C-alpha atoms as an extended CHARMM CRD file, in Angstrom:
* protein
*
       122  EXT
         1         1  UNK       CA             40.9640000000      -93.6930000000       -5.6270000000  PROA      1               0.0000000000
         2         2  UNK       CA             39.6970000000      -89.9270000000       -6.1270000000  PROA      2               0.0000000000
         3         3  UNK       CA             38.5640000000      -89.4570000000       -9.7710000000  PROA      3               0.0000000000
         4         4  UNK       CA             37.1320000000      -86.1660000000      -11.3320000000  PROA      4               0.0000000000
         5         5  UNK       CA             36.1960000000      -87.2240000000      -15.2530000000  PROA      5               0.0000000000
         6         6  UNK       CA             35.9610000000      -84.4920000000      -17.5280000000  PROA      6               0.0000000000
         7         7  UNK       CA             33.9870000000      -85.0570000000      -20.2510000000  PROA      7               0.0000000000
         8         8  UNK       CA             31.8220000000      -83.1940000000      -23.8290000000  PROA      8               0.0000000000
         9         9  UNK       CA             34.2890000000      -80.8400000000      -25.0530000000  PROA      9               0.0000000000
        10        10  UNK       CA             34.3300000000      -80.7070000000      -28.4480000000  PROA      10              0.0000000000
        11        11  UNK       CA             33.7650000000      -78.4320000000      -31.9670000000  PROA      11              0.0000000000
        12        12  UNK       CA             31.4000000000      -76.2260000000      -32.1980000000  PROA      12              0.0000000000
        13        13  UNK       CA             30.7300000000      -72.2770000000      -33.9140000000  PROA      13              0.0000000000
        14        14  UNK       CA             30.1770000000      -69.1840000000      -32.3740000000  PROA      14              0.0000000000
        15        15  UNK       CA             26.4370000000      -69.2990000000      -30.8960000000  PROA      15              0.0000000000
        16        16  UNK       CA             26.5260000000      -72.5190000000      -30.6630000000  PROA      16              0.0000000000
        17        17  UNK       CA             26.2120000000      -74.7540000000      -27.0870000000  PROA      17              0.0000000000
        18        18  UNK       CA             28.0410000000      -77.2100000000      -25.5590000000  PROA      18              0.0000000000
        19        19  UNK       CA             27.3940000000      -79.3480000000      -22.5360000000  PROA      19              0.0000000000
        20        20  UNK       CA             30.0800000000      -80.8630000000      -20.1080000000  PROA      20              0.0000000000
        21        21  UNK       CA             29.7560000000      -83.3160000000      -17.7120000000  PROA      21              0.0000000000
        22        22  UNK       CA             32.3100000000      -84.1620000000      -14.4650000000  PROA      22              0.0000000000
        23        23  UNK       CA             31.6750000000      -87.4950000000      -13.1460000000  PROA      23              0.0000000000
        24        24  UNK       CA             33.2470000000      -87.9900000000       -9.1100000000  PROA      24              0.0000000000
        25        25  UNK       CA             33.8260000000      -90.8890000000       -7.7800000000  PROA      25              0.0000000000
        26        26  UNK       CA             36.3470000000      -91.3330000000       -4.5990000000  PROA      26              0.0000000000
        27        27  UNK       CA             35.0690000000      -89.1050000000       -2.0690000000  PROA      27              0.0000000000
        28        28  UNK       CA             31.4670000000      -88.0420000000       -0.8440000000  PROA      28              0.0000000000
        29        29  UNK       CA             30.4550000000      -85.3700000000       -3.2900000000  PROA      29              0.0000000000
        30        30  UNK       CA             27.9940000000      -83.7590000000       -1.5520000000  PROA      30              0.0000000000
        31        31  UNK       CA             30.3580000000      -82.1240000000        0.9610000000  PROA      31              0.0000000000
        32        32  UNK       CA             32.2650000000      -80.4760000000       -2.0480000000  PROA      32              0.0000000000
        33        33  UNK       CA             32.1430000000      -77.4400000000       -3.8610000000  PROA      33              0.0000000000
        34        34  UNK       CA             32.3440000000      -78.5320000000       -7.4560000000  PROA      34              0.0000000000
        35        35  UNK       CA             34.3780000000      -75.6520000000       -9.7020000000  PROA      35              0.0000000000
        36        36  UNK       CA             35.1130000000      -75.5030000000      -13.3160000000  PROA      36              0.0000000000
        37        37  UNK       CA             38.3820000000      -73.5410000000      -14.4290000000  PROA      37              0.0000000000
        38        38  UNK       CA             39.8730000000      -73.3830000000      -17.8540000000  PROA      38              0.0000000000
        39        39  UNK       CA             42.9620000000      -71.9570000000      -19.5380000000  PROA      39              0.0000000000
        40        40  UNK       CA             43.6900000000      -70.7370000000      -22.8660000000  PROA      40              0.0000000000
        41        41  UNK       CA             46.9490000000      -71.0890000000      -24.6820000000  PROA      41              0.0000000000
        42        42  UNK       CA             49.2600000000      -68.3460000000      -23.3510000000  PROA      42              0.0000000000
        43        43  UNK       CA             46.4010000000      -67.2100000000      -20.3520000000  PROA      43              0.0000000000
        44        44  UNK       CA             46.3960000000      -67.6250000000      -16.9760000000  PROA      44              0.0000000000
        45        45  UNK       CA             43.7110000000      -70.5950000000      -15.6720000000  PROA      45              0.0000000000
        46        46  UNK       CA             40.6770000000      -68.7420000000      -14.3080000000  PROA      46              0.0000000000
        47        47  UNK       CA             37.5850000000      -69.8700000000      -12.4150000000  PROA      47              0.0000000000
        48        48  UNK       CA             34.4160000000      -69.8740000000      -14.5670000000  PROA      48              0.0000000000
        49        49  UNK       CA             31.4250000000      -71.0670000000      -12.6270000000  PROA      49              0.0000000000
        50        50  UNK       CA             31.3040000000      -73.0680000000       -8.9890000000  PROA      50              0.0000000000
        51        51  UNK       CA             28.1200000000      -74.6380000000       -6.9100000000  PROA      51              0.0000000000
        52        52  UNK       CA             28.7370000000      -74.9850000000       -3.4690000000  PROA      52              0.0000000000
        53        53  UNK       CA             28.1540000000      -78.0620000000       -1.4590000000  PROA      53              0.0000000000
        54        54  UNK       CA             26.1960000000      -77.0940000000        2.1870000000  PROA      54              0.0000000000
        55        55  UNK       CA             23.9810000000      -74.2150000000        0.4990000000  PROA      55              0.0000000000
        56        56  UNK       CA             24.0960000000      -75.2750000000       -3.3550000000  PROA      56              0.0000000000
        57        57  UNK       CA             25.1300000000      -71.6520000000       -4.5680000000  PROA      57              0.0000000000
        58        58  UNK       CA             26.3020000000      -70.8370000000       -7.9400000000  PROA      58              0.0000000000
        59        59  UNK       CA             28.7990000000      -68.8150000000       -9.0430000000  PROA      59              0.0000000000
        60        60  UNK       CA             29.9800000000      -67.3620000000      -12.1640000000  PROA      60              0.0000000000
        61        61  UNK       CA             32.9240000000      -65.1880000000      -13.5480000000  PROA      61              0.0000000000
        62        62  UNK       CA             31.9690000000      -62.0580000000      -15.6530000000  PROA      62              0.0000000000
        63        63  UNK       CA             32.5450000000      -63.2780000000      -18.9610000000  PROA      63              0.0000000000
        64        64  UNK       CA             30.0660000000      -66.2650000000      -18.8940000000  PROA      64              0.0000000000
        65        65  UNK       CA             27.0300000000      -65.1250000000      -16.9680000000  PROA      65              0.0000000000
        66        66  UNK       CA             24.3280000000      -65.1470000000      -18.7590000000  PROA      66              0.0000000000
        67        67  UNK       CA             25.1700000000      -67.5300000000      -21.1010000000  PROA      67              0.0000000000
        68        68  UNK       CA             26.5120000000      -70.3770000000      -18.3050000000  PROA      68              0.0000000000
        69        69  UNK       CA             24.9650000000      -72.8200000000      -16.2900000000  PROA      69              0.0000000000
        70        70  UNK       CA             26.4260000000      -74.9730000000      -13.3880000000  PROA      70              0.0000000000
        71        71  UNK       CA             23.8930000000      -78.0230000000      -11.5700000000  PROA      71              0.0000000000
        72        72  UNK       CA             24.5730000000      -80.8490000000       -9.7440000000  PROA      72              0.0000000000
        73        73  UNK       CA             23.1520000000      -84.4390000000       -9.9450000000  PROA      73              0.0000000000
        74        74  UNK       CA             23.7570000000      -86.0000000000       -6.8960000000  PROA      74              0.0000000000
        75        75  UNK       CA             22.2600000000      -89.1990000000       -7.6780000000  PROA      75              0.0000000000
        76        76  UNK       CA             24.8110000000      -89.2790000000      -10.5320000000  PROA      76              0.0000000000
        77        77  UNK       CA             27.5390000000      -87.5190000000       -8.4330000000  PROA      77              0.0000000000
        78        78  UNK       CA             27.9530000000      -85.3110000000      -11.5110000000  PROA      78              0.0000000000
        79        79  UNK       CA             28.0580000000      -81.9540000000      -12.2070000000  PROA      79              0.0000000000
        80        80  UNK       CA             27.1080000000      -80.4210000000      -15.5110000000  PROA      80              0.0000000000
        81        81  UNK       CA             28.2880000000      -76.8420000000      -17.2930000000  PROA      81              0.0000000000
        82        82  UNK       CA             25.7780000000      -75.5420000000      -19.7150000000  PROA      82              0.0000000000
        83        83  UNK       CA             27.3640000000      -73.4990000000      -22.0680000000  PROA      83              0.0000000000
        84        84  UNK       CA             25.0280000000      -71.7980000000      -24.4650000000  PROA      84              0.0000000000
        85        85  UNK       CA             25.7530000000      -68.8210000000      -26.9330000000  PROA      85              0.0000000000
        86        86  UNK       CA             29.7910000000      -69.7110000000      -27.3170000000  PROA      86              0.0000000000
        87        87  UNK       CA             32.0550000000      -67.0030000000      -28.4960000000  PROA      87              0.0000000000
        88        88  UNK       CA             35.2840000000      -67.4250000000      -29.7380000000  PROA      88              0.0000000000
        89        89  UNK       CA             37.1930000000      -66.4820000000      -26.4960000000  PROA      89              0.0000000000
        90        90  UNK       CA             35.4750000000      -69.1860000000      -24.4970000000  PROA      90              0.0000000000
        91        91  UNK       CA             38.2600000000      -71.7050000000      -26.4870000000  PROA      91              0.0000000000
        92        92  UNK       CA             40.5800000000      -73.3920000000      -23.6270000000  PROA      92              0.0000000000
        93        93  UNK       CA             40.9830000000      -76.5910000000      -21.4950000000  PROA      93              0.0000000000
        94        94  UNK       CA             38.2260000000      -76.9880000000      -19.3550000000  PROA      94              0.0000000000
        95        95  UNK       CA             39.0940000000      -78.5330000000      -15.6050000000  PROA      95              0.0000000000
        96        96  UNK       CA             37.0360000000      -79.5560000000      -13.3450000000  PROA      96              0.0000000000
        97        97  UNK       CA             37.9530000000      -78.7000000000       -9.4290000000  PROA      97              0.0000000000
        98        98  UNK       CA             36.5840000000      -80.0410000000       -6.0050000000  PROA      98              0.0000000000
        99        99  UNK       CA             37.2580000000      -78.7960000000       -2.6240000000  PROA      99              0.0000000000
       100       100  UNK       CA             35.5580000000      -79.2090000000        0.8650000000  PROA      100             0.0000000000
       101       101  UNK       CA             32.5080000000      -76.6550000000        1.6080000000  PROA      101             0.0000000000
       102       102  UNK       CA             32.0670000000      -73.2180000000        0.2800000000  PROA      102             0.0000000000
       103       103  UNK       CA             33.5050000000      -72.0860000000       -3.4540000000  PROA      103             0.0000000000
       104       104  UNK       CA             36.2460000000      -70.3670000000       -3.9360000000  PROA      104             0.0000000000
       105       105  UNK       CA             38.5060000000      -69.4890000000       -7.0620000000  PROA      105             0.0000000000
       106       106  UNK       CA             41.7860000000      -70.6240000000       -5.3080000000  PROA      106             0.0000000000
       107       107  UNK       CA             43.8050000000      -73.1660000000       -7.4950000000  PROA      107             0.0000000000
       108       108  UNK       CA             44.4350000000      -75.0880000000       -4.6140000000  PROA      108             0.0000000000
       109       109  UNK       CA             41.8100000000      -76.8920000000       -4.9610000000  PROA      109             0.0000000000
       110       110  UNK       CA             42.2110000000      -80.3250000000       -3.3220000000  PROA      110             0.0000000000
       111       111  UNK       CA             41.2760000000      -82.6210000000       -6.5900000000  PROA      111             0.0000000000
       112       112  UNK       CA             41.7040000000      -81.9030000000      -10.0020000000  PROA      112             0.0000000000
       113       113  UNK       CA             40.2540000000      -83.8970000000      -12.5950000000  PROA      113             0.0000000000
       114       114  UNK       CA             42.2030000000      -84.1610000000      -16.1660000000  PROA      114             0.0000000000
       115       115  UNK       CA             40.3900000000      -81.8090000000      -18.0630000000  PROA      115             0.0000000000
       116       116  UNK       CA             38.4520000000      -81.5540000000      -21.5940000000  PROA      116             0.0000000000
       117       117  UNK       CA             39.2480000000      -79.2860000000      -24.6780000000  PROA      117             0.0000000000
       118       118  UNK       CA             36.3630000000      -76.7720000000      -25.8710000000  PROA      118             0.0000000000
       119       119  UNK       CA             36.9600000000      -74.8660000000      -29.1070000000  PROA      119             0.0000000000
       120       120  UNK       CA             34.8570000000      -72.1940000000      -30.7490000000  PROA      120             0.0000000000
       121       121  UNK       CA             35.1090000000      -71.1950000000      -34.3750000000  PROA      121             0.0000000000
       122       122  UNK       CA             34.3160000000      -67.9180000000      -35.8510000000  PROA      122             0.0000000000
């Protein structure tokens, strides 16, 4: 069976860091890009950081750069999300997202794991 395990979410104040982990199993990782969306209450789900599978490219949306950080273990078949300097808007239900190749920000993604809560205090 294809799992995608969400995991770290938690508590924390504005400034403060957070790391999550998303542990695959089911399917050979390294031909997968690896993306983490979340969505706030009453917001759309949007794409926040990807790394590609054939060239290991990282992407990021606007609001995190700088302050986010996508790798990949492969030995672990886990992919991490740094998340340093946390603001108040980051707070939403973080998913984890795998689909052959390249990234993308499509939410067809083929696998979807079940997703971890983040929330930043002020």
């Amino acid at each position: 069976d294809v799992q995608l395990q969400a995991s770290g979410g938690g508590l924390v104040q504005a400034g403060g860091s957070l790391r999550l982990s998303c542990a695959a199993s089911g399917f050979t990782f390294d031909d997968y890009a690896i993306a983490w969306f979340r969505q706030a209450p009453g917001k759309e789900r949007e794409g926040v950081a990807c790394i590609s599978s054939a060239t290991r490219a990282t992407f990021y949306g606007d609001s995190v750069k700088g302050r986010f950080a996508i790798s990949r273990d492969t030995a672990e078949n886990t992919v991490h999300l740094q998340m340093n300097s946390l603001k108040p808007e980051d707070t939403a239900v973080y998913y984890c997202a795998a689909d052959p190749g390249v990234c993308s920000d499509y939410l067809g993604q083929r696998y979807w794991g079940r997703g971890t809560q983040v929330t930043v205090s002020s």
